XYZ file of C-alpha atoms in Angstrom:
411
model
C 0.111 0.116 -0.013
C 1.473 3.448 -1.106
C 1.736 6.076 1.599
C 0.491 9.370 0.325
C 3.024 12.211 0.019
C 1.044 15.077 1.753
C 3.858 17.721 0.624
C 2.720 17.082 -3.045
C -0.728 18.235 -2.517
C -1.746 20.903 -5.086
C -0.785 24.650 -4.222
C -4.640 25.673 -5.112
C -5.928 23.002 -2.623
C -3.455 23.874 0.121
C -4.642 27.746 -0.243
C -8.254 26.856 0.198
C -7.294 24.783 3.151
C -5.346 27.526 4.759
C -8.138 29.991 4.025
C -10.549 27.632 6.300
C -8.169 27.857 9.289
C -9.701 30.327 11.865
C -7.091 29.910 14.788
C -3.609 31.143 15.119
C -2.355 27.792 16.502
C -3.753 25.860 13.611
C -2.308 28.289 11.166
C 1.111 27.682 12.874
C 0.593 23.986 12.620
C -0.301 24.220 8.946
C 2.743 26.209 8.167
C 5.097 23.848 10.064
C 4.216 20.713 7.945
C 6.688 21.296 5.337
C 8.018 24.256 3.146
C 5.369 23.587 0.275
C 2.608 23.934 2.749
C 4.177 27.111 4.358
C 4.813 28.759 1.091
C 0.975 27.939 -0.012
C -0.510 29.432 3.117
C -2.592 32.471 2.861
C -1.449 34.969 5.577
C -4.023 35.091 8.397
C -5.961 38.139 8.920
C -4.655 40.307 11.807
C -7.109 43.196 12.471
C -4.807 44.822 14.726
C -2.040 45.246 12.067
C -3.713 48.301 10.704
C -4.570 49.745 14.059
C -2.597 51.718 16.586
C -1.037 49.522 19.434
C -2.799 51.896 21.965
C -6.119 53.540 22.321
C -7.690 56.416 24.168
C -11.094 55.515 25.922
C -14.148 56.737 23.990
C -14.875 60.302 25.128
C -16.652 63.395 23.892
C -13.708 65.419 24.996
C -10.887 64.719 22.693
C -8.287 66.376 25.169
C -7.866 63.085 26.862
C -4.147 61.923 26.609
C -4.181 58.603 28.383
C -4.073 55.596 26.285
C -4.178 51.771 26.774
C -3.041 48.683 24.898
C -5.079 46.414 22.998
C -4.759 42.674 23.149
C -6.572 39.792 21.546
C -7.221 36.464 23.552
C -8.542 33.153 22.155
C -10.707 30.718 24.048
C -9.702 27.149 23.329
C -11.064 23.593 24.431
C -8.102 21.538 24.582
C -8.375 17.599 24.778
C -5.931 15.227 25.943
C -3.540 13.201 23.788
C -5.064 10.455 22.090
C -2.582 7.996 23.510
C -3.683 9.007 27.271
C -7.299 9.305 26.239
C -7.423 5.580 25.172
C -6.199 4.561 28.599
C -8.770 6.424 30.619
C -11.471 8.849 30.469
C -10.005 12.278 30.797
C -11.668 15.572 30.748
C -11.081 18.321 28.352
C -9.854 21.920 29.651
C -11.535 25.253 28.618
C -9.131 28.037 29.046
C -8.458 31.428 27.446
C -5.004 32.284 26.532
C -3.366 35.558 25.763
C -0.962 38.342 26.531
C -1.029 40.349 29.623
C 0.072 43.980 29.836
C 3.718 43.137 30.271
C 3.632 41.086 27.018
C 3.648 37.649 28.872
C 1.377 34.692 27.542
C -0.939 34.175 30.475
C -3.968 32.037 31.422
C -7.539 33.918 31.885
C -10.727 32.737 33.378
C -12.715 32.307 30.006
C -15.608 34.172 31.345
C -13.921 37.155 33.047
C -11.977 40.083 31.484
C -9.663 40.395 34.400
C -9.275 37.166 36.172
C -5.739 35.853 35.393
C -5.262 32.259 36.403
C -1.981 31.771 38.123
C -0.057 28.335 38.043
C 2.202 27.301 41.074
C 5.136 27.962 38.487
C 5.710 30.930 36.050
C 5.347 30.384 32.519
C 7.062 29.520 29.938
C 6.392 25.943 30.740
C 6.699 23.193 28.107
C 3.139 22.593 26.751
C 3.405 21.073 23.154
C 0.007 22.059 21.572
C 1.117 19.888 18.526
C 0.350 16.997 20.431
C -3.043 18.088 21.569
C -6.723 18.208 19.946
C -7.287 22.162 20.033
C -10.632 23.505 19.177
C -10.973 27.373 19.108
C -14.370 28.361 20.597
C -13.989 32.203 20.373
C -11.697 35.325 20.771
C -12.118 38.599 22.423
C -10.382 41.962 22.074
C -9.636 43.788 25.327
C -8.259 47.523 25.870
C -6.612 48.214 29.197
C -3.900 47.389 31.536
C -4.435 43.729 32.633
C -4.361 42.171 35.014
C -5.449 45.088 37.339
C -3.247 46.204 40.166
C -6.147 46.642 42.281
C -7.560 43.986 44.756
C -11.023 43.186 42.905
C -12.390 43.461 39.418
C -14.501 46.527 40.147
C -11.451 48.606 40.245
C -10.241 47.339 36.857
C -8.404 49.929 34.653
C -10.292 53.193 34.076
C -11.262 52.799 30.519
C -13.098 49.582 31.202
C -15.824 51.581 32.784
C -15.922 53.476 29.488
C -16.438 50.651 27.105
C -17.721 47.322 27.239
C -17.097 44.404 25.023
C -14.873 45.315 21.919
C -15.371 43.633 18.489
C -13.320 43.913 15.457
C -14.426 43.554 11.716
C -13.516 44.707 7.914
C -15.008 47.571 6.099
C -14.149 47.390 2.484
C -16.479 50.325 1.471
C -14.801 52.739 3.431
C -11.149 51.946 2.897
C -10.657 53.906 0.022
C -8.722 51.356 -1.839
C -8.983 47.501 -2.428
C -7.545 46.660 0.990
C -9.973 46.406 3.870
C -10.100 48.922 6.689
C -10.143 47.282 10.292
C -12.759 48.704 12.426
C -13.358 48.411 16.281
C -16.832 48.709 17.716
C -17.726 49.120 21.324
C -20.338 50.615 23.738
C -19.646 54.097 25.133
C -20.684 54.538 28.734
C -23.659 56.587 27.823
C -25.241 53.427 26.081
C -24.284 54.536 22.469
C -22.038 52.827 20.037
C -18.400 53.924 19.416
C -16.142 52.915 16.590
C -12.570 53.459 15.698
C -11.295 53.054 12.099
C -7.690 52.268 11.266
C -6.063 55.875 10.751
C -8.432 57.504 13.238
C -6.806 59.312 16.215
C -9.904 59.160 18.440
C -13.120 57.003 18.901
C -16.124 58.345 17.174
C -19.201 58.285 19.289
C -22.132 57.576 17.231
C -24.721 60.690 17.661
C -27.813 58.587 17.382
C -29.096 58.202 21.049
C -30.752 54.913 21.210
C -34.332 54.430 22.903
C -32.562 52.232 25.258
C -28.731 51.862 25.866
C -27.005 49.233 24.115
C -25.790 46.099 26.119
C -23.905 43.946 23.532
C -22.242 43.715 20.127
C -20.951 41.071 18.009
C -19.973 40.397 14.337
C -22.167 37.892 12.710
C -21.373 36.595 9.296
C -18.851 39.409 8.866
C -21.473 42.091 9.855
C -21.186 44.259 13.226
C -24.466 43.824 15.233
C -25.543 45.698 18.315
C -28.327 45.071 20.655
C -29.952 47.291 23.023
C -31.383 46.622 26.657
C -34.941 46.115 25.050
C -33.662 43.588 22.646
C -33.887 45.859 19.564
C -31.162 44.826 17.145
C -29.408 46.844 14.325
C -26.252 46.244 12.169
C -23.977 49.103 11.679
C -23.506 50.047 8.089
C -20.320 51.275 6.594
C -22.029 55.040 6.419
C -22.784 54.551 10.187
C -26.287 53.901 9.519
C -28.305 51.726 11.859
C -30.398 49.414 10.209
C -32.984 47.192 11.954
C -32.219 43.550 12.291
C -35.010 42.359 14.772
C -37.651 44.292 17.020
C -37.357 44.501 20.654
C -37.956 41.638 22.974
C -39.071 43.199 26.177
C -38.590 41.245 29.515
C -35.235 40.841 31.031
C -32.377 43.245 32.113
C -29.358 42.641 30.158
C -29.203 41.085 26.597
C -26.325 38.967 25.130
C -25.433 38.062 21.400
C -24.145 34.373 21.117
C -23.361 32.663 17.863
C -24.238 28.986 17.691
C -24.207 26.635 14.996
C -24.528 29.106 12.403
C -27.470 31.000 14.103
C -27.515 34.203 16.104
C -29.099 33.787 19.558
C -30.403 36.442 21.937
C -29.946 35.594 25.706
C -31.986 37.621 27.866
C -30.905 37.796 31.723
C -33.299 38.537 34.344
C -31.599 40.027 37.508
C -32.249 41.163 41.104
C -30.040 43.843 42.603
C -28.461 42.648 45.758
C -26.335 45.391 46.867
C -24.232 48.516 45.587
C -20.647 49.481 45.371
C -19.163 52.735 45.812
C -16.352 53.791 43.767
C -14.177 57.141 43.521
C -12.801 58.079 40.109
C -12.535 61.234 37.983
C -14.512 61.357 34.863
C -15.615 64.005 32.380
C -19.229 65.054 32.876
C -19.701 65.103 29.118
C -19.075 61.200 29.116
C -21.589 60.370 31.851
C -24.199 62.848 31.682
C -26.588 60.768 29.499
C -25.607 57.286 31.434
C -28.158 55.825 33.748
C -25.230 53.493 34.815
C -23.945 55.619 37.657
C -25.573 57.854 40.351
C -23.449 60.750 41.790
C -23.205 62.287 45.116
C -24.106 65.850 45.547
C -20.933 66.988 46.939
C -18.577 65.088 44.773
C -19.226 64.422 40.926
C -16.521 61.807 40.898
C -18.142 59.689 43.685
C -20.356 57.070 42.134
C -22.235 53.904 42.787
C -22.497 50.836 40.776
C -25.486 48.262 41.373
C -24.512 44.758 42.340
C -26.902 42.339 40.521
C -27.356 38.435 40.465
C -29.004 36.664 37.806
C -32.213 34.811 38.450
C -33.318 33.258 35.015
C -32.625 33.449 31.310
C -34.695 33.302 28.161
C -33.082 32.554 24.761
C -34.325 33.642 21.375
C -33.115 32.929 17.655
C -32.952 35.394 15.132
C -35.518 35.329 12.293
C -34.027 37.884 9.610
C -36.758 37.485 7.345
C -39.461 38.642 9.537
C -37.122 40.751 11.671
C -37.747 39.223 15.052
C -36.637 37.107 17.667
C -38.205 33.836 18.134
C -38.176 32.213 21.625
C -36.584 28.647 22.136
C -37.647 26.443 24.781
C -34.737 23.811 24.073
C -31.190 24.209 23.057
C -30.676 20.489 22.453
C -26.999 19.554 22.702
C -25.757 23.057 22.871
C -24.367 24.580 25.896
C -24.126 28.499 25.818
C -21.131 30.320 27.735
C -21.696 33.972 28.672
C -18.200 35.725 29.148
C -17.658 39.433 30.031
C -16.118 39.916 26.617
C -16.994 36.967 24.774
C -20.040 34.632 24.403
C -19.676 31.167 22.607
C -21.265 27.817 22.299
C -19.988 24.281 22.646
C -21.839 20.775 22.050
C -22.426 18.855 25.479
C -21.083 15.751 23.482
C -17.379 17.732 23.609
C -17.937 18.462 27.213
C -17.856 16.083 30.154
C -21.750 16.681 30.222
C -24.474 14.221 29.754
C -26.836 16.715 28.203
C -26.814 20.321 26.902
C -29.702 22.723 26.933
C -28.078 24.901 29.531
C -26.108 28.230 29.988
C -22.911 28.561 31.792
C -22.212 32.027 33.070
C -20.494 34.234 35.659
C -22.298 37.014 37.689
C -21.114 40.588 38.406
C -17.444 40.923 39.093
C -17.952 43.610 41.568
C -16.689 42.689 44.877
C -14.947 39.519 43.921
C -11.411 38.998 44.873
C -9.013 38.844 41.725
C -6.799 36.292 43.514
C -9.344 34.161 45.095
C -9.481 30.403 43.806
C -13.134 30.519 43.147
C -14.285 31.367 39.708
C -17.921 32.069 40.731
C -19.362 30.097 37.760
C -23.100 29.073 37.871
C -25.384 27.142 35.514
C -28.808 27.769 34.304
C -30.593 24.677 33.310
C -33.112 25.768 30.552
C -35.624 22.748 31.050
C -35.568 23.086 34.940
C -35.421 26.899 35.009
C -33.041 26.464 37.683
C -29.593 28.190 38.765
C -27.060 25.825 40.072
C -23.439 26.193 40.917
C -21.000 24.679 38.509
C -19.785 22.423 41.217
C -23.329 20.561 40.935
C -21.946 19.104 37.808
C -19.085 16.751 39.032
C -17.457 16.276 35.896
C -17.555 19.846 34.808
C -16.499 21.360 38.201
C -12.851 21.438 37.126
C -13.686 22.227 33.546
C -11.967 25.671 33.972
C -9.430 25.508 36.920
C -7.452 23.990 37.985
C -5.578 22.476 34.803
C -6.325 18.653 34.360
C -3.500 16.444 35.690
C -2.782 15.199 31.923
C -1.499 18.623 31.093
C 1.274 18.603 33.708
C 0.455 22.094 34.720
C -1.656 21.231 37.871
């Protein structure tokens, strides 16, 4: 029986394969096979190449001189080596990997922005990804100095209060040439959308004041999508127009957008306020004057209160683009939705140590949580039982995030 010579694959076929790779690790693996594969690979798209290395926070007052770095982090589901998996049933590892503000590769809680997970020893540590089955679940962009030097996440870098989740996409219509223009989209503290195009010096806060503040943004099928607190969903056009994608879905307090199996889902979180957190920080009044997020003391405009909320239940909807509406789902089937601070993603339960899907895994408010505590504060909402349980109630999933499985050699 002849053994195939994979180095002889046609260049055109290799280019098609390389274009399908959506993960930097897989691109590196592809290029490492041999010289013909390396020369045939399509350079991976890097949104950050056309953007500055540091950004100001979105402000109506362009006199601000403080800038913060941007980082891309990737969420992986890592399976054990096949030879170990055959010997015994081993659980996968769900982890977020990305640089910290010092340029060091770090491990992060996949559902948190500022929760760095620390090993008993410092990286670098030998960890051969070529020997593992690696699945990219999603990625996120964060702007700021992370991890925070403050004792809990509510004191995270100043700009994180001025912007929520950041997404990147390509805008070919406004690039002025054949090359695409990289664009960042985020939510300003006022509830308005803010964008930053390659070549810009400042964020541009979109002038339209929405009926309700925006709560989440995502990129779906290459299009930037935003949803407000009432569920009204729009797509951001190249001319900064906001075209309706779906009408409002009234009910919960916070809306999340999640891509799952080629569909766009809306998760509606119902919350109860369980307390408040007071913080002192100097802001420009023009930035917060239209925001309902903060309440200010009469004697000091820089003293503000953040409400601490806890989830009580969730509803899930599927986008029907033809009818421009959200259709409520009563069953997610095998799917498990993960709601992170800066990235939401979907995984099949069959790829996890879970008997069934049809649930959401989430982390509630960060305010007041200790950055250096061992607990991750992660819970599970079962859609069929309409019940919230701690992740520890699923024995095989309790260590899905941390500590690392023994087979990694990082425990």
